[in-house]
Amino acid sequence: MESVAGLDIGSSRVIAVVPGTRDPGAPAASAIKCGFSCAVGIRKGQVVDTAALAGSIREALDVAGEAAGVKVEAVYAGFPGHSVEFYIKESGNLIGRGRKITEQDLERVRRLALVSEFPEGRRVIQSVPLEYILDGVPVGGDPIGMACSRLNMESLIITADNDMLERLSEAIHRAGVRIIDWAPSALAVGEVALDSARRQVGVALVEIGDSGTSVVLYNHDRPTAFQWLPVGSGHITSDLAICLRTTLEAAEGLKKEIGLSVDPACSDTAVSVPRLSGVGFNEVSRNTAASIIEARVGELLDIVISSVSKMAGQITLTGGIVLAGGGSLIPGMSAYASKYLNCRIEVGAPDVGGLNIEKHPVPGADCFGALGLLKYFSKRSHTLPENRQPEDFWSKFRGLFRVSR
C-alpha cells in the first residue's frame, strides 16, 4: 500500500503530515510526523514559480517521511482559501408516486446539482447536501427508505480557481508524488479544530493565515458559508517591521514573543531589534510593540465579526467563534479577542478522533490543515491508509509458509 501524506500548501509554509509507521505487532495507535519548509515560489496564494514550489514540497515531504520511516508517494492536497467560492444550488427529480427513495435516487439528484452553470474558470471541488425536500416538505437526516413522488435537494457546491489548481498540480507532480484529492485548507482545519458537537450547533471557524484569514460557518455538522479576508498575521509582522524600522525576521520574533500579553511589571522593559542597515540595534519598549500588534489585530477582528454577522444571518452560533491557523498562536490572542468583541472566542484544540493516531504529543495549530486533510478524506472513504514498514526478505519468506485460517 502506498504511503500517503496530508500536504497543506500555504503562502508562507508548506506542511506535510504523515502517520507514523506501524509494524504488524506494533500498538494500535501511531504517532504523526510533521515536516515543514518555507513556501518558495508562491506569493499571496498565487504560484509564481512551480519549480521552486516543487522543491519546497519535496523538502516538507522528505522531512515528514524520514521521521515516519516511509517514502511518501501520494498526497491529499490542501490549498489557500483566496480562490474558494461557495454556491447554493437546488436540484430535483421525479421518482414515482409513493416509491421509496434509494441510494441511486440520491446520487441522481446530486449529479443534477453539478449540471448547473458556474462562472468560467471554476472547478468543482465538492458537493455537500444541505437539505432534502420530499414533496415540498423539508426532512432532516438521510431520506433513504422514505416514500415520496418528488425528491429535491439543496446543495452547497465548493469551487476553486482552475488555473491555480493546475499550477499547484504541476508543482506537486514535479515533486514526484501523486495527488489523490483536493480540499480547501480551511475546511480541512475545521475537521481538527472543531468537534462534531460544535459543528452541529453552529460555530464560526476563523483560520488566521499569513496573507489572509478564512472564515467558515458550520451548522448541522456541515459548512454553510465561507469568506476569505485579505488580512493575516503577516500584516502584523509587516507593521512591526515598518514602525520599528527593523527586519521582518526580527519583527516576526517580537510578534511571537510579546504578542498581546504584556506583563505590567515589565511593560516598560526595552528589547533590542536590529536596524535595517544591519549595523547596530534599536531599543524598543514592549508596550510600543504590543500597541502596534493590538492595532492590526483590532482591525482584523472588526473585519471578522462583520463577515460572521453577514454570513450567519438567522443562524445562531451556539458554539461561538474558534480561532485556528498560525495567527491564533500569537500570545494572548484568544483573551484579547474575547474582550475586544465581547463574545466567546477560543483557540481550537486538536480533535484527532477517527485517525487511529496518538493524541500525544499534541500537534500544533500550524499542523491542523495537513492533519485535517487526512481526517477529512478518511471520513469520506471510511478508511485511512496506514503507513507500514516494508517487509524484509525473511518476512516475505516466512509468509510463504503461513497457514491461512
Tab-separated table of C-alpha atoms in Angstrom:
chain	number	residue	atom	x	y	z
A	1	MET	CA	0.000	0.000	0.000
A	2	GLU	CA	1.402	3.429	-0.954
A	3	SER	CA	2.372	5.883	1.772
A	4	VAL	CA	0.042	8.877	1.955
A	5	ALA	CA	0.529	12.337	3.474
A	6	GLY	CA	-1.617	15.372	4.137
A	7	LEU	CA	0.003	18.303	2.303
A	8	ASP	CA	-1.026	21.844	3.254
A	9	ILE	CA	0.372	24.458	0.861
A	10	GLY	CA	0.207	27.930	2.365
A	11	SER	CA	1.544	31.327	1.402
A	12	SER	CA	4.450	31.181	3.844
A	13	ARG	CA	4.977	27.492	4.642
A	14	VAL	CA	4.425	24.033	3.232
A	15	ILE	CA	3.431	21.495	5.880
A	16	ALA	CA	3.262	17.723	5.449
A	17	VAL	CA	1.815	15.248	7.955
A	18	VAL	CA	2.436	11.505	7.742
A	19	PRO	CA	1.042	8.824	10.077
A	20	GLY	CA	3.977	7.027	11.693
A	21	THR	CA	4.911	3.552	10.501
A	22	ARG	CA	3.261	0.553	12.113
A	23	ASP	CA	4.633	-2.966	12.101
A	24	PRO	CA	2.093	-5.797	12.381
A	25	GLY	CA	2.960	-6.291	16.079
A	26	ALA	CA	3.056	-2.598	16.979
A	27	PRO	CA	0.455	-0.827	19.181
A	28	ALA	CA	-2.840	0.146	17.552
A	29	ALA	CA	-2.135	3.881	17.581
A	30	SER	CA	0.789	5.537	15.847
A	31	ALA	CA	2.312	8.976	16.248
A	32	ILE	CA	2.105	11.503	13.441
A	33	LYS	CA	5.183	13.046	11.907
A	34	CYS	CA	5.285	16.597	10.571
A	35	GLY	CA	7.559	18.189	8.006
A	36	PHE	CA	7.912	21.934	7.390
A	37	SER	CA	9.529	24.056	4.708
A	38	CYS	CA	9.389	27.688	3.607
A	39	ALA	CA	6.944	28.174	0.738
A	40	VAL	CA	9.180	29.366	-2.088
A	41	GLY	CA	7.550	30.042	-5.444
A	42	ILE	CA	4.132	31.038	-4.096
A	43	ARG	CA	3.108	34.581	-3.216
A	44	LYS	CA	-0.219	35.562	-1.695
A	45	GLY	CA	-1.687	32.244	-2.767
A	46	GLN	CA	-0.541	32.523	-6.376
A	47	VAL	CA	2.061	30.129	-7.781
A	48	VAL	CA	4.784	32.207	-9.424
A	49	ASP	CA	7.493	29.522	-9.767
A	50	THR	CA	6.415	25.872	-9.990
A	51	ALA	CA	9.988	24.533	-9.853
A	52	ALA	CA	10.772	26.424	-6.640
A	53	LEU	CA	7.464	25.374	-5.068
A	54	ALA	CA	8.144	21.755	-6.048
A	55	GLY	CA	11.409	21.975	-4.110
A	56	SER	CA	9.580	23.268	-1.023
A	57	ILE	CA	7.008	20.479	-1.289
A	58	ARG	CA	9.695	17.827	-1.696
A	59	GLU	CA	11.574	19.167	1.341
A	60	ALA	CA	8.493	19.047	3.610
A	61	LEU	CA	7.569	15.549	2.426
A	62	ASP	CA	11.119	14.280	2.883
A	63	VAL	CA	11.327	15.596	6.448
A	64	ALA	CA	7.968	14.051	7.429
A	65	GLY	CA	8.619	10.819	5.540
A	66	GLU	CA	12.069	10.336	7.042
A	67	ALA	CA	10.686	10.861	10.553
A	68	ALA	CA	7.895	8.369	9.870
A	69	GLY	CA	10.181	5.860	8.186
A	70	VAL	CA	8.372	5.866	4.840
A	71	LYS	CA	8.678	7.369	1.379
A	72	VAL	CA	5.605	9.426	0.584
A	73	GLU	CA	4.115	8.516	-2.790
A	74	ALA	CA	0.713	10.255	-2.765
A	75	VAL	CA	-0.903	13.235	-1.045
A	76	TYR	CA	-4.196	14.761	-0.084
A	77	ALA	CA	-3.509	18.371	-1.058
A	78	GLY	CA	-4.850	21.487	0.621
A	79	PHE	CA	-4.744	24.936	-0.965
A	80	PRO	CA	-5.227	28.561	0.210
A	81	GLY	CA	-8.736	29.904	0.550
A	82	HIS	CA	-8.445	33.086	-1.513
A	83	SER	CA	-9.823	31.336	-4.630
A	84	VAL	CA	-12.586	29.340	-2.891
A	85	GLU	CA	-16.231	30.175	-3.581
A	86	PHE	CA	-19.426	28.559	-2.279
A	87	TYR	CA	-22.625	28.243	-4.329
A	88	ILE	CA	-26.048	27.120	-3.132
A	89	LYS	CA	-27.831	25.030	-5.787
A	90	GLU	CA	-31.196	23.257	-5.766
A	91	SER	CA	-31.886	20.164	-7.845
A	92	GLY	CA	-34.792	17.737	-8.033
A	93	ASN	CA	-36.140	14.678	-9.748
A	94	LEU	CA	-39.421	12.769	-10.026
A	95	ILE	CA	-39.012	9.268	-8.606
A	96	GLY	CA	-42.576	7.900	-8.946
A	97	ARG	CA	-45.714	8.087	-6.834
A	98	GLY	CA	-45.209	6.568	-3.396
A	99	ARG	CA	-41.905	4.887	-4.241
A	100	LYS	CA	-39.214	4.639	-1.572
A	101	ILE	CA	-36.028	6.623	-2.062
A	102	THR	CA	-32.899	4.631	-2.872
A	103	GLU	CA	-29.194	5.478	-2.929
A	104	GLN	CA	-29.435	5.686	-6.733
A	105	ASP	CA	-32.119	8.389	-6.426
A	106	LEU	CA	-29.866	10.459	-4.152
A	107	GLU	CA	-26.909	10.068	-6.490
A	108	ARG	CA	-29.014	11.191	-9.460
A	109	VAL	CA	-30.160	14.341	-7.653
A	110	ARG	CA	-26.573	15.101	-6.544
A	111	ARG	CA	-25.369	14.858	-10.113
A	112	LEU	CA	-28.150	17.155	-11.326
A	113	ALA	CA	-26.854	19.842	-8.943
A	114	LEU	CA	-23.490	19.728	-10.710
A	115	VAL	CA	-25.099	20.245	-14.121
A	116	SER	CA	-25.686	23.898	-13.193
A	117	GLU	CA	-23.533	26.505	-14.887
A	118	PHE	CA	-20.672	28.022	-12.908
A	119	PRO	CA	-18.502	31.027	-13.767
A	120	GLU	CA	-15.779	30.307	-16.291
A	121	GLY	CA	-12.531	29.044	-14.810
A	122	ARG	CA	-14.096	27.438	-11.734
A	123	ARG	CA	-13.514	23.800	-10.757
A	124	VAL	CA	-15.988	21.933	-8.534
A	125	ILE	CA	-14.181	20.510	-5.512
A	126	GLN	CA	-17.075	19.062	-3.547
A	127	SER	CA	-20.866	18.971	-3.316
A	128	VAL	CA	-22.333	18.972	0.213
A	129	PRO	CA	-26.052	18.113	0.678
A	130	LEU	CA	-27.643	20.725	2.961
A	131	GLU	CA	-31.309	19.732	2.985
A	132	TYR	CA	-33.605	17.161	1.377
A	133	ILE	CA	-37.147	18.140	0.436
A	134	LEU	CA	-39.740	15.389	-0.102
A	135	ASP	CA	-42.902	16.534	-1.919
A	136	GLY	CA	-42.241	20.078	-0.711
A	137	VAL	CA	-41.584	19.092	2.919
A	138	PRO	CA	-38.023	19.520	4.321
A	139	VAL	CA	-36.709	16.478	6.194
A	140	GLY	CA	-33.691	16.070	8.438
A	141	GLY	CA	-31.123	13.339	8.045
A	142	ASP	CA	-30.842	10.643	5.415
A	143	PRO	CA	-34.075	10.233	3.376
A	144	ILE	CA	-33.258	6.744	2.061
A	145	GLY	CA	-36.251	4.460	2.632
A	146	MET	CA	-38.780	7.319	2.828
A	147	ALA	CA	-41.631	7.402	0.315
A	148	CYS	CA	-42.389	10.398	-1.921
A	149	SER	CA	-43.162	11.370	-5.509
A	150	ARG	CA	-40.565	14.145	-5.964
A	151	LEU	CA	-37.180	14.470	-4.319
A	152	ASN	CA	-35.440	17.858	-4.156
A	153	MET	CA	-32.088	18.667	-2.621
A	154	GLU	CA	-30.356	21.885	-1.653
A	155	SER	CA	-26.591	21.557	-2.091
A	156	LEU	CA	-23.533	23.560	-1.214
A	157	ILE	CA	-21.124	23.457	-4.167
A	158	ILE	CA	-17.498	24.244	-3.276
A	159	THR	CA	-15.395	25.544	-6.162
A	160	ALA	CA	-11.874	26.871	-6.675
A	161	ASP	CA	-9.927	28.660	-9.376
A	162	ASN	CA	-8.939	26.090	-12.005
A	163	ASP	CA	-5.754	27.881	-13.128
A	164	MET	CA	-4.417	27.970	-9.562
A	165	LEU	CA	-5.119	24.253	-9.091
A	166	GLU	CA	-3.387	23.462	-12.374
A	167	ARG	CA	-0.272	25.337	-11.264
A	168	LEU	CA	-0.316	23.613	-7.871
A	169	SER	CA	-0.793	20.248	-9.605
A	170	GLU	CA	2.243	20.884	-11.749
A	171	ALA	CA	4.371	21.722	-8.701
A	172	ILE	CA	3.191	18.661	-6.760
A	173	HIS	CA	3.821	16.329	-9.693
A	174	ARG	CA	7.276	17.841	-10.182
A	175	ALA	CA	7.915	16.980	-6.531
A	176	GLY	CA	7.394	13.333	-7.518
A	177	VAL	CA	4.110	12.495	-5.790
A	178	ARG	CA	0.573	11.738	-6.913
A	179	ILE	CA	-2.480	13.800	-5.934
A	180	ILE	CA	-5.330	11.691	-4.573
A	181	ASP	CA	-7.742	14.550	-3.942
A	182	TRP	CA	-8.066	18.269	-3.159
A	183	ALA	CA	-9.705	20.268	-0.370
A	184	PRO	CA	-9.528	23.902	0.764
A	185	SER	CA	-7.170	24.089	3.744
A	186	ALA	CA	-9.763	25.970	5.801
A	187	LEU	CA	-12.256	23.093	5.557
A	188	ALA	CA	-9.530	20.621	6.477
A	189	VAL	CA	-8.667	22.719	9.542
A	190	GLY	CA	-12.322	22.535	10.605
A	191	GLU	CA	-12.071	18.737	10.816
A	192	VAL	CA	-9.415	19.004	13.530
A	193	ALA	CA	-10.022	22.348	15.278
A	194	LEU	CA	-13.766	21.725	15.746
A	195	ASP	CA	-15.508	18.729	17.254
A	196	SER	CA	-18.720	17.375	15.756
A	197	ALA	CA	-20.884	18.813	18.556
A	198	ARG	CA	-19.800	22.370	17.793
A	199	ARG	CA	-20.258	21.958	14.059
A	200	GLN	CA	-23.751	20.617	14.784
A	201	VAL	CA	-24.988	23.547	16.928
A	202	GLY	CA	-23.378	26.308	14.844
A	203	VAL	CA	-19.865	27.738	15.041
A	204	ALA	CA	-17.586	30.112	13.150
A	205	LEU	CA	-14.059	28.949	12.388
A	206	VAL	CA	-11.543	31.756	11.848
A	207	GLU	CA	-8.273	30.499	10.387
A	208	ILE	CA	-5.671	33.262	10.540
A	209	GLY	CA	-3.025	32.584	7.918
A	210	ASP	CA	-0.032	34.586	6.805
A	211	SER	CA	-1.527	36.558	3.898
A	212	GLY	CA	-5.231	36.183	4.678
A	213	THR	CA	-7.909	34.874	7.006
A	214	SER	CA	-10.534	32.274	6.121
A	215	VAL	CA	-13.915	32.364	7.864
A	216	VAL	CA	-16.065	29.224	7.663
A	217	LEU	CA	-19.518	28.879	9.222
A	218	TYR	CA	-20.780	25.441	10.265
A	219	ASN	CA	-24.299	24.354	11.159
A	220	HIS	CA	-25.852	20.876	11.383
A	221	ASP	CA	-22.313	19.448	11.095
A	222	ARG	CA	-21.790	20.950	7.612
A	223	PRO	CA	-20.054	24.041	6.244
A	224	THR	CA	-22.691	26.569	5.217
A	225	ALA	CA	-20.769	29.736	4.292
A	226	PHE	CA	-17.227	30.843	3.550
A	227	GLN	CA	-15.316	34.077	3.078
A	228	TRP	CA	-11.639	34.849	2.628
A	229	LEU	CA	-10.393	38.125	4.103
A	230	PRO	CA	-7.174	39.727	2.756
A	231	VAL	CA	-5.706	40.411	6.222
A	232	GLY	CA	-3.482	37.922	8.031
A	233	SER	CA	-0.731	37.546	10.604
A	234	GLY	CA	1.874	38.517	8.011
A	235	HIS	CA	0.442	42.036	8.016
A	236	ILE	CA	1.152	42.253	11.768
A	237	THR	CA	4.773	41.333	11.078
A	238	SER	CA	4.990	43.970	8.335
A	239	ASP	CA	3.539	46.648	10.627
A	240	LEU	CA	6.127	45.873	13.294
A	241	ALA	CA	8.969	45.917	10.777
A	242	ILE	CA	7.884	49.273	9.309
A	243	CYS	CA	7.077	51.037	12.596
A	244	LEU	CA	10.155	49.787	14.420
A	245	ARG	CA	12.429	50.035	11.364
A	246	THR	CA	13.697	46.527	11.743
A	247	THR	CA	13.882	43.344	9.700
A	248	LEU	CA	10.936	41.053	9.017
A	249	GLU	CA	12.715	38.252	10.856
A	250	ALA	CA	13.108	40.367	13.991
A	251	ALA	CA	9.512	41.599	13.720
A	252	GLU	CA	8.248	38.006	13.464
A	253	GLY	CA	10.213	37.123	16.594
A	254	LEU	CA	8.713	40.070	18.500
A	255	LYS	CA	5.221	39.072	17.425
A	256	LYS	CA	5.670	35.548	18.759
A	257	GLU	CA	7.465	36.637	21.943
A	258	ILE	CA	5.438	39.665	23.059
A	259	GLY	CA	2.087	39.261	21.303
A	260	LEU	CA	-0.919	40.751	23.059
A	261	SER	CA	0.004	39.836	26.624
A	262	VAL	CA	2.480	42.179	28.266
A	263	ASP	CA	3.215	41.757	31.962
A	264	PRO	CA	2.576	45.166	33.624
A	265	ALA	CA	5.699	44.649	35.730
A	266	CYS	CA	7.915	44.685	32.632
A	267	SER	CA	5.795	46.721	30.219
A	268	ASP	CA	8.432	49.458	30.027
A	269	THR	CA	11.262	46.988	29.578
A	270	ALA	CA	13.194	47.615	26.386
A	271	VAL	CA	14.029	44.964	23.803
A	272	SER	CA	16.747	45.271	21.184
A	273	VAL	CA	15.908	44.898	17.497
A	274	PRO	CA	18.401	45.029	14.614
A	275	ARG	CA	18.376	48.081	12.383
A	276	LEU	CA	17.513	47.786	8.716
A	277	SER	CA	21.019	48.945	7.823
A	278	GLY	CA	22.374	45.836	9.511
A	279	VAL	CA	24.555	47.972	11.768
A	280	GLY	CA	23.596	48.309	15.421
A	281	PHE	CA	20.312	47.885	17.297
A	282	ASN	CA	17.316	49.997	18.304
A	283	GLU	CA	15.820	49.850	21.791
A	284	VAL	CA	12.029	49.438	21.786
A	285	SER	CA	9.688	49.158	24.783
A	286	ARG	CA	7.464	46.098	24.999
A	287	ASN	CA	4.411	48.354	25.311
A	288	THR	CA	5.203	50.015	21.982
A	289	ALA	CA	5.488	46.680	20.194
A	290	ALA	CA	2.282	45.391	21.823
A	291	SER	CA	0.337	48.522	20.809
A	292	ILE	CA	1.344	48.019	17.159
A	293	ILE	CA	0.184	44.395	17.291
A	294	GLU	CA	-3.093	45.388	19.001
A	295	ALA	CA	-3.888	47.952	16.299
A	296	ARG	CA	-3.679	45.421	13.453
A	297	VAL	CA	-5.386	42.631	15.427
A	298	GLY	CA	-8.239	45.006	16.275
A	299	GLU	CA	-8.676	45.818	12.585
A	300	LEU	CA	-8.672	42.107	11.738
A	301	LEU	CA	-11.264	41.309	14.421
A	302	ASP	CA	-13.538	44.128	13.211
A	303	ILE	CA	-13.477	42.664	9.693
A	304	VAL	CA	-14.003	39.117	11.009
A	305	ILE	CA	-17.042	39.941	13.157
A	306	SER	CA	-18.576	41.919	10.291
A	307	SER	CA	-18.101	38.925	7.984
A	308	VAL	CA	-19.502	36.459	10.534
A	309	SER	CA	-22.572	38.601	11.199
A	310	LYS	CA	-23.280	38.990	7.496
A	311	MET	CA	-22.889	35.281	6.697
A	312	ALA	CA	-24.685	33.931	9.774
A	313	GLY	CA	-27.995	35.700	9.079
A	314	GLN	CA	-30.612	33.846	11.137
A	315	ILE	CA	-28.186	31.106	12.268
A	316	THR	CA	-27.391	31.144	15.989
A	317	LEU	CA	-23.728	30.340	16.576
A	318	THR	CA	-24.108	28.487	19.850
A	319	GLY	CA	-20.582	27.114	19.517
A	320	GLY	CA	-19.119	30.628	19.407
A	321	ILE	CA	-16.019	31.565	17.427
A	322	VAL	CA	-12.956	29.307	17.226
A	323	LEU	CA	-9.543	30.567	16.134
A	324	ALA	CA	-7.023	28.453	14.218
A	325	GLY	CA	-4.009	28.890	11.982
A	326	GLY	CA	-0.593	30.329	12.781
A	327	GLY	CA	-2.080	33.695	13.768
A	328	SER	CA	-4.044	32.085	16.606
A	329	LEU	CA	-0.717	31.231	18.294
A	330	ILE	CA	0.104	34.898	18.998
A	331	PRO	CA	0.383	35.107	22.811
A	332	GLY	CA	-2.835	36.407	24.380
A	333	MET	CA	-4.843	36.245	21.119
A	334	SER	CA	-7.957	34.436	22.421
A	335	ALA	CA	-8.199	36.522	25.637
A	336	TYR	CA	-7.758	39.782	23.728
A	337	ALA	CA	-10.264	38.779	21.035
A	338	SER	CA	-12.869	37.730	23.631
A	339	LYS	CA	-12.542	41.053	25.423
A	340	TYR	CA	-12.435	43.108	22.220
A	341	LEU	CA	-15.545	41.516	20.696
A	342	ASN	CA	-17.279	40.753	23.998
A	343	CYS	CA	-18.132	37.188	22.982
A	344	ARG	CA	-16.906	33.639	23.458
A	345	ILE	CA	-13.718	33.048	21.481
A	346	GLU	CA	-11.344	30.108	21.888
A	347	VAL	CA	-8.320	28.655	20.134
A	348	GLY	CA	-9.161	25.313	18.542
A	349	ALA	CA	-7.904	22.179	20.296
A	350	PRO	CA	-6.977	19.208	18.082
A	351	ASP	CA	-9.646	16.533	17.674
A	352	VAL	CA	-7.900	13.521	16.115
A	353	GLY	CA	-10.717	11.045	16.694
A	354	GLY	CA	-11.097	8.534	13.866
A	355	LEU	CA	-7.482	8.863	12.712
A	356	ASN	CA	-6.074	5.979	14.792
A	357	ILE	CA	-3.125	8.091	15.915
A	358	GLU	CA	-1.765	9.016	19.301
A	359	LYS	CA	-3.106	12.206	20.871
A	360	HIS	CA	0.267	12.939	22.426
A	361	PRO	CA	2.300	14.767	21.531
A	362	VAL	CA	-0.489	17.183	20.604
A	363	PRO	CA	0.070	18.621	17.088
A	364	GLY	CA	0.457	22.393	16.883
A	365	ALA	CA	-2.190	24.628	15.349
A	366	ASP	CA	0.003	25.154	12.303
A	367	CYS	CA	-0.322	21.408	11.544
A	368	PHE	CA	-4.130	21.398	11.658
A	369	GLY	CA	-4.507	21.874	7.899
A	370	ALA	CA	-2.322	18.927	6.871
A	371	LEU	CA	-3.659	16.717	9.674
A	372	GLY	CA	-7.227	17.729	8.826
A	373	LEU	CA	-6.754	16.620	5.220
A	374	LEU	CA	-6.100	13.066	6.421
A	375	LYS	CA	-9.197	13.160	8.622
A	376	TYR	CA	-11.347	14.903	6.007
A	377	PHE	CA	-10.746	12.252	3.375
A	378	SER	CA	-10.696	9.320	5.785
A	379	LYS	CA	-14.305	10.224	6.664
A	380	ARG	CA	-15.285	10.255	3.001
A	381	SER	CA	-13.563	6.939	2.236
A	382	HIS	CA	-14.165	5.466	5.728
A	383	THR	CA	-10.530	4.311	5.881
A	384	LEU	CA	-7.186	5.952	6.449
A	385	PRO	CA	-4.241	4.448	4.595
A	386	GLU	CA	-1.767	3.006	7.068
A	387	ASN	CA	1.930	3.529	6.509
A	388	ARG	CA	3.765	0.290	7.268
A	389	GLN	CA	7.411	-0.622	7.241
A	390	PRO	CA	8.324	-2.536	4.055
A	391	GLU	CA	8.764	-6.247	4.678
A	392	ASP	CA	12.281	-7.619	4.501
A	393	PHE	CA	13.254	-10.821	2.672
A	394	TRP	CA	12.767	-13.141	5.661
A	395	SER	CA	9.309	-11.714	6.425
A	396	LYS	CA	8.253	-12.454	2.853
A	397	PHE	CA	9.879	-15.922	3.054
A	398	ARG	CA	8.025	-16.807	6.264
A	399	GLY	CA	4.812	-15.569	4.666
A	400	LEU	CA	5.049	-18.310	2.052
A	401	PHE	CA	4.523	-20.915	4.767
A	402	ARG	CA	1.923	-19.035	6.805
A	403	VAL	CA	-1.266	-21.048	7.226
A	404	SER	CA	-4.487	-19.274	6.289
A	405	ARG	CA	-7.303	-19.623	8.837
